[in-house]
Structures are given as C-alpha cells and as structure tokens.
Amino acid sequence: MNRKEFIQSCTFSCLGLLGAAALLQNCTPSKYIQVSRENDQLKVAKSEFVNLKKNKTSKYLIVKANTIPYPIVVYRFSDTDYTALLLQCSHQGSELNVNGDILTCPAHGSEFGNKGEVIQGPADQKLQNYKVTSDADHIYINLA
Ligand code: FES
C-alpha cells in the first residue's frame, strides 16, 4: 500500500466511524412515561429527563396519558424551556415516530422539527403544540 492509498483508506475509515457514531446516537431508545391528566394538565417530574445510567440529561421524552389518543413528545432545551408536541401528523393524522430532533411520519414521509415546524411535506401545517410551564421540580403540559 502506497502513501496515497493509505491516506484514502484512513479517510474512508474515519468517515465510516463518524457515520456509525451518528447512526448510534439516533438509535438511542426513546423514554416513555405514563402520566395522569389532572384537570387540563399533565404533570411530569423534571427528573424523568435524567438518565442515571449515562449520567446525563435526555433531550426529550415521550408522554402518554389515558385520555389523549396520541403520545406527546416533550423536548427539553433548558431547565425552563420545553416544547410539547402531539405526535399526530398534520397531514392525515398518522402517529409520528421520534428520531432525535426529527419527527417522521410513516404514512407518507412528512418530517417535522423539534418545534413542530414542517421540514418536508406533504404535510403543510405545524404540529399541535401545548404550552409548557415549570417550577423547580416539574413541568406542566397545558392541554386546554
Ligand atoms: S399522514 Fe403523515 S404524511 Fe400523510
């Protein structure tokens, strides 16, 4: 192997490792929690975002409640900044999949960002989002 072939081989190996790392990051399993609806709110402990095994804070978690037909994904941007999005596609209502910061629709391929904005159609409307408030220990998803 000459020098040029060696450099090309190393470059492709590094790119492969970077691609594999990115793929594994997106394969992190989503955390689901079941909560009860209290009046028009869902109450979620902030500690649910903490992954004790990895000693880090998760970017998002998925909340289910018996009275809501679709799960809600809650993105955490900071200790006081959250977005709660209904995982119902704005095109024809299929349940969305969460792939990190991208929400994808298995029905026709629409994609949404972590603020509910359309990235790729055929959907042309944002996702339904809910106001989120917080105190020291909890966040409150306001469904009204
Ligand atoms: S229902 Fe989601 S893209 Fe059609």
PDB file of C-alpha atoms and ligand atoms in Angstrom:
ATOM      1  CA  MET A   1       0.000   0.000   0.000  1.00  0.00           C
ATOM      2  CA  ASN A   2       1.463   3.319  -1.013  1.00  0.00           C
ATOM      3  CA  ARG A   3       1.055   6.579   0.867  1.00  0.00           C
ATOM      4  CA  LYS A   4      -1.898   7.821  -1.208  1.00  0.00           C
ATOM      5  CA  GLU A   5      -3.810   4.556  -0.754  1.00  0.00           C
ATOM      6  CA  PHE A   6      -3.062   4.612   2.972  1.00  0.00           C
ATOM      7  CA  ILE A   7      -4.443   8.156   3.349  1.00  0.00           C
ATOM      8  CA  GLN A   8      -7.550   7.275   1.330  1.00  0.00           C
ATOM      9  CA  SER A   9      -8.083   4.165   3.422  1.00  0.00           C
ATOM     10  CA  CYS A  10      -7.746   6.125   6.669  1.00  0.00           C
ATOM     11  CA  THR A  11     -10.118   8.819   5.416  1.00  0.00           C
ATOM     12  CA  PHE A  12     -12.821   6.299   4.497  1.00  0.00           C
ATOM     13  CA  SER A  13     -12.372   4.521   7.840  1.00  0.00           C
ATOM     14  CA  CYS A  14     -12.780   7.787   9.753  1.00  0.00           C
ATOM     15  CA  LEU A  15     -15.871   8.736   7.745  1.00  0.00           C
ATOM     16  CA  GLY A  16     -17.306   5.302   8.417  1.00  0.00           C
ATOM     17  CA  LEU A  17     -16.741   5.664  12.150  1.00  0.00           C
ATOM     18  CA  LEU A  18     -18.332   9.121  12.168  1.00  0.00           C
ATOM     19  CA  GLY A  19     -21.352   7.784  10.270  1.00  0.00           C
ATOM     20  CA  ALA A  20     -21.698   4.846  12.652  1.00  0.00           C
ATOM     21  CA  ALA A  21     -21.483   7.175  15.665  1.00  0.00           C
ATOM     22  CA  ALA A  22     -24.207   9.423  14.225  1.00  0.00           C
ATOM     23  CA  LEU A  23     -26.373   6.389  13.490  1.00  0.00           C
ATOM     24  CA  LEU A  24     -25.954   5.025  17.005  1.00  0.00           C
ATOM     25  CA  GLN A  25     -26.824   8.416  18.500  1.00  0.00           C
ATOM     26  CA  ASN A  26     -30.112   8.382  16.593  1.00  0.00           C
ATOM     27  CA  CYS A  27     -30.772   4.812  17.738  1.00  0.00           C
ATOM     28  CA  THR A  28     -30.925   5.796  21.404  1.00  0.00           C
ATOM     29  CA  PRO A  29     -34.175   4.312  22.662  1.00  0.00           C
ATOM     30  CA  SER A  30     -36.916   6.773  23.463  1.00  0.00           C
ATOM     31  CA  LYS A  31     -38.110   7.000  27.018  1.00  0.00           C
ATOM     32  CA  TYR A  32     -41.851   6.641  27.510  1.00  0.00           C
ATOM     33  CA  ILE A  33     -43.667   7.659  30.672  1.00  0.00           C
ATOM     34  CA  GLN A  34     -47.321   7.292  31.600  1.00  0.00           C
ATOM     35  CA  VAL A  35     -48.901  10.183  33.472  1.00  0.00           C
ATOM     36  CA  SER A  36     -52.374  11.054  34.693  1.00  0.00           C
ATOM     37  CA  ARG A  37     -54.322  14.017  33.493  1.00  0.00           C
ATOM     38  CA  GLU A  38     -55.121  16.446  36.303  1.00  0.00           C
ATOM     39  CA  ASN A  39     -57.737  18.952  35.215  1.00  0.00           C
ATOM     40  CA  ASP A  40     -56.299  20.143  31.903  1.00  0.00           C
ATOM     41  CA  GLN A  41     -52.666  19.464  32.732  1.00  0.00           C
ATOM     42  CA  LEU A  42     -50.124  16.696  32.523  1.00  0.00           C
ATOM     43  CA  LYS A  43     -47.554  16.900  35.309  1.00  0.00           C
ATOM     44  CA  VAL A  44     -44.099  15.487  34.573  1.00  0.00           C
ATOM     45  CA  ALA A  45     -41.195  15.373  37.017  1.00  0.00           C
ATOM     46  CA  LYS A  46     -38.082  17.046  35.619  1.00  0.00           C
ATOM     47  CA  SER A  47     -36.105  14.111  36.974  1.00  0.00           C
ATOM     48  CA  GLU A  48     -37.654  11.971  34.202  1.00  0.00           C
ATOM     49  CA  PHE A  49     -35.227  13.651  31.808  1.00  0.00           C
ATOM     50  CA  VAL A  50     -32.218  12.493  33.802  1.00  0.00           C
ATOM     51  CA  ASN A  51     -30.609   9.300  32.604  1.00  0.00           C
ATOM     52  CA  LEU A  52     -28.868   7.969  35.687  1.00  0.00           C
ATOM     53  CA  LYS A  53     -27.061   5.193  33.805  1.00  0.00           C
ATOM     54  CA  LYS A  54     -25.413   7.640  31.414  1.00  0.00           C
ATOM     55  CA  ASN A  55     -25.292  10.473  33.957  1.00  0.00           C
ATOM     56  CA  LYS A  56     -26.756  12.974  31.517  1.00  0.00           C
ATOM     57  CA  THR A  57     -29.986  14.747  30.689  1.00  0.00           C
ATOM     58  CA  SER A  58     -32.114  13.454  27.816  1.00  0.00           C
ATOM     59  CA  LYS A  59     -33.145  15.847  25.058  1.00  0.00           C
ATOM     60  CA  TYR A  60     -36.684  14.541  25.019  1.00  0.00           C
ATOM     61  CA  LEU A  61     -39.144  12.055  26.428  1.00  0.00           C
ATOM     62  CA  ILE A  62     -42.500  10.766  25.288  1.00  0.00           C
ATOM     63  CA  VAL A  63     -45.537  11.204  27.500  1.00  0.00           C
ATOM     64  CA  LYS A  64     -48.659   9.078  27.352  1.00  0.00           C
ATOM     65  CA  ALA A  65     -51.918   9.723  29.138  1.00  0.00           C
ATOM     66  CA  ASN A  66     -55.055   7.600  29.020  1.00  0.00           C
ATOM     67  CA  THR A  67     -57.287  10.426  27.877  1.00  0.00           C
ATOM     68  CA  ILE A  68     -55.121  11.521  24.947  1.00  0.00           C
ATOM     69  CA  PRO A  69     -55.263   9.453  21.738  1.00  0.00           C
ATOM     70  CA  TYR A  70     -51.659  10.191  20.717  1.00  0.00           C
ATOM     71  CA  PRO A  71     -48.469  10.455  22.753  1.00  0.00           C
ATOM     72  CA  ILE A  72     -46.822  13.822  23.310  1.00  0.00           C
ATOM     73  CA  VAL A  73     -43.097  14.343  22.813  1.00  0.00           C
ATOM     74  CA  VAL A  74     -41.537  16.857  25.188  1.00  0.00           C
ATOM     75  CA  TYR A  75     -38.244  18.412  24.105  1.00  0.00           C
ATOM     76  CA  ARG A  76     -36.054  19.943  26.773  1.00  0.00           C
ATOM     77  CA  PHE A  77     -33.965  22.917  25.565  1.00  0.00           C
ATOM     78  CA  SER A  78     -33.020  24.136  29.043  1.00  0.00           C
ATOM     79  CA  ASP A  79     -34.276  23.795  32.600  1.00  0.00           C
ATOM     80  CA  THR A  80     -37.040  26.298  31.848  1.00  0.00           C
ATOM     81  CA  ASP A  81     -37.541  25.895  28.078  1.00  0.00           C
ATOM     82  CA  TYR A  82     -39.626  22.963  26.818  1.00  0.00           C
ATOM     83  CA  THR A  83     -41.777  22.180  23.807  1.00  0.00           C
ATOM     84  CA  ALA A  84     -44.631  19.670  23.922  1.00  0.00           C
ATOM     85  CA  LEU A  85     -45.861  18.342  20.563  1.00  0.00           C
ATOM     86  CA  LEU A  86     -48.727  15.964  19.825  1.00  0.00           C
ATOM     87  CA  LEU A  87     -47.374  13.035  17.806  1.00  0.00           C
ATOM     88  CA  GLN A  88     -50.195  13.239  15.285  1.00  0.00           C
ATOM     89  CA  CYS A  89     -49.245  14.089  11.714  1.00  0.00           C
ATOM     90  CA  SER A  90     -50.914  17.269  10.492  1.00  0.00           C
ATOM     91  CA  HIS A  91     -51.387  15.710   7.034  1.00  0.00           C
ATOM     92  CA  GLN A  92     -53.786  12.820   7.634  1.00  0.00           C
ATOM     93  CA  GLY A  93     -53.335  12.008  11.300  1.00  0.00           C
ATOM     94  CA  SER A  94     -50.883   9.100  11.472  1.00  0.00           C
ATOM     95  CA  GLU A  95     -48.822   8.704  14.620  1.00  0.00           C
ATOM     96  CA  LEU A  96     -45.313  10.085  14.205  1.00  0.00           C
ATOM     97  CA  ASN A  97     -42.012   8.429  15.033  1.00  0.00           C
ATOM     98  CA  VAL A  98     -39.381  10.286  17.028  1.00  0.00           C
ATOM     99  CA  ASN A  99     -35.851  10.161  15.627  1.00  0.00           C
ATOM    100  CA  GLY A 100     -33.892  12.550  17.830  1.00  0.00           C
ATOM    101  CA  ASP A 101     -34.841  16.085  16.779  1.00  0.00           C
ATOM    102  CA  ILE A 102     -36.789  14.899  13.737  1.00  0.00           C
ATOM    103  CA  LEU A 103     -40.336  13.566  13.803  1.00  0.00           C
ATOM    104  CA  THR A 104     -41.192  11.370  10.831  1.00  0.00           C
ATOM    105  CA  CYS A 105     -44.494  10.138   9.521  1.00  0.00           C
ATOM    106  CA  PRO A 106     -44.540   6.510   8.397  1.00  0.00           C
ATOM    107  CA  ALA A 107     -47.618   7.066   6.201  1.00  0.00           C
ATOM    108  CA  HIS A 108     -46.379   9.486   3.521  1.00  0.00           C
ATOM    109  CA  GLY A 109     -42.968  10.646   4.702  1.00  0.00           C
ATOM    110  CA  SER A 110     -43.593  14.080   6.199  1.00  0.00           C
ATOM    111  CA  GLU A 111     -40.927  15.327   8.597  1.00  0.00           C
ATOM    112  CA  PHE A 112     -41.182  17.858  11.393  1.00  0.00           C
ATOM    113  CA  GLY A 113     -38.627  19.642  13.550  1.00  0.00           C
ATOM    114  CA  ASN A 114     -38.456  19.763  17.339  1.00  0.00           C
ATOM    115  CA  LYS A 115     -40.610  22.919  17.420  1.00  0.00           C
ATOM    116  CA  GLY A 116     -43.307  21.268  15.306  1.00  0.00           C
ATOM    117  CA  GLU A 117     -42.361  23.015  12.050  1.00  0.00           C
ATOM    118  CA  VAL A 118     -42.726  21.203   8.721  1.00  0.00           C
ATOM    119  CA  ILE A 119     -39.386  20.167   7.258  1.00  0.00           C
ATOM    120  CA  GLN A 120     -40.744  18.024   4.467  1.00  0.00           C
ATOM    121  CA  GLY A 121     -44.274  17.545   3.107  1.00  0.00           C
ATOM    122  CA  PRO A 122     -46.793  16.525   2.061  1.00  0.00           C
ATOM    123  CA  ALA A 123     -47.869  17.985   5.431  1.00  0.00           C
ATOM    124  CA  ASP A 124     -48.100  21.767   5.225  1.00  0.00           C
ATOM    125  CA  GLN A 125     -49.106  22.701   8.775  1.00  0.00           C
ATOM    126  CA  LYS A 126     -47.209  22.707  12.055  1.00  0.00           C
ATOM    127  CA  LEU A 127     -47.892  20.073  14.659  1.00  0.00           C
ATOM    128  CA  GLN A 128     -50.227  20.821  17.535  1.00  0.00           C
ATOM    129  CA  ASN A 129     -48.155  22.081  20.426  1.00  0.00           C
ATOM    130  CA  TYR A 130     -49.045  22.742  24.035  1.00  0.00           C
ATOM    131  CA  LYS A 131     -47.976  25.455  26.394  1.00  0.00           C
ATOM    132  CA  VAL A 132     -45.476  24.187  28.943  1.00  0.00           C
ATOM    133  CA  THR A 133     -44.838  25.824  32.308  1.00  0.00           C
ATOM    134  CA  SER A 134     -42.470  24.681  35.008  1.00  0.00           C
ATOM    135  CA  ASP A 135     -41.476  25.024  38.624  1.00  0.00           C
ATOM    136  CA  ALA A 136     -38.387  23.763  40.391  1.00  0.00           C
ATOM    137  CA  ASP A 137     -39.250  20.051  40.121  1.00  0.00           C
ATOM    138  CA  HIS A 138     -41.961  19.642  37.485  1.00  0.00           C
ATOM    139  CA  ILE A 139     -43.170  20.712  34.098  1.00  0.00           C
ATOM    140  CA  TYR A 140     -46.862  21.153  33.338  1.00  0.00           C
ATOM    141  CA  ILE A 141     -48.245  20.486  29.876  1.00  0.00           C
ATOM    142  CA  ASN A 142     -51.360  22.587  29.490  1.00  0.00           C
ATOM    143  CA  LEU A 143     -53.886  20.789  27.303  1.00  0.00           C
ATOM    144  CA  ALA A 144     -56.617  23.445  27.377  1.00  0.00           C
TER     145      ALA A 144
HETATM  146  S1  FES B   1     -50.363  11.203   7.331  1.00  0.00           S
HETATM  147 FE1  FES B   1     -48.364  11.923   7.712  1.00  0.00          FE
HETATM  148  S2  FES B   1     -47.592  12.455   5.772  1.00  0.00           S
HETATM  149 FE2  FES B   1     -49.581  11.742   5.383  1.00  0.00          FE
END
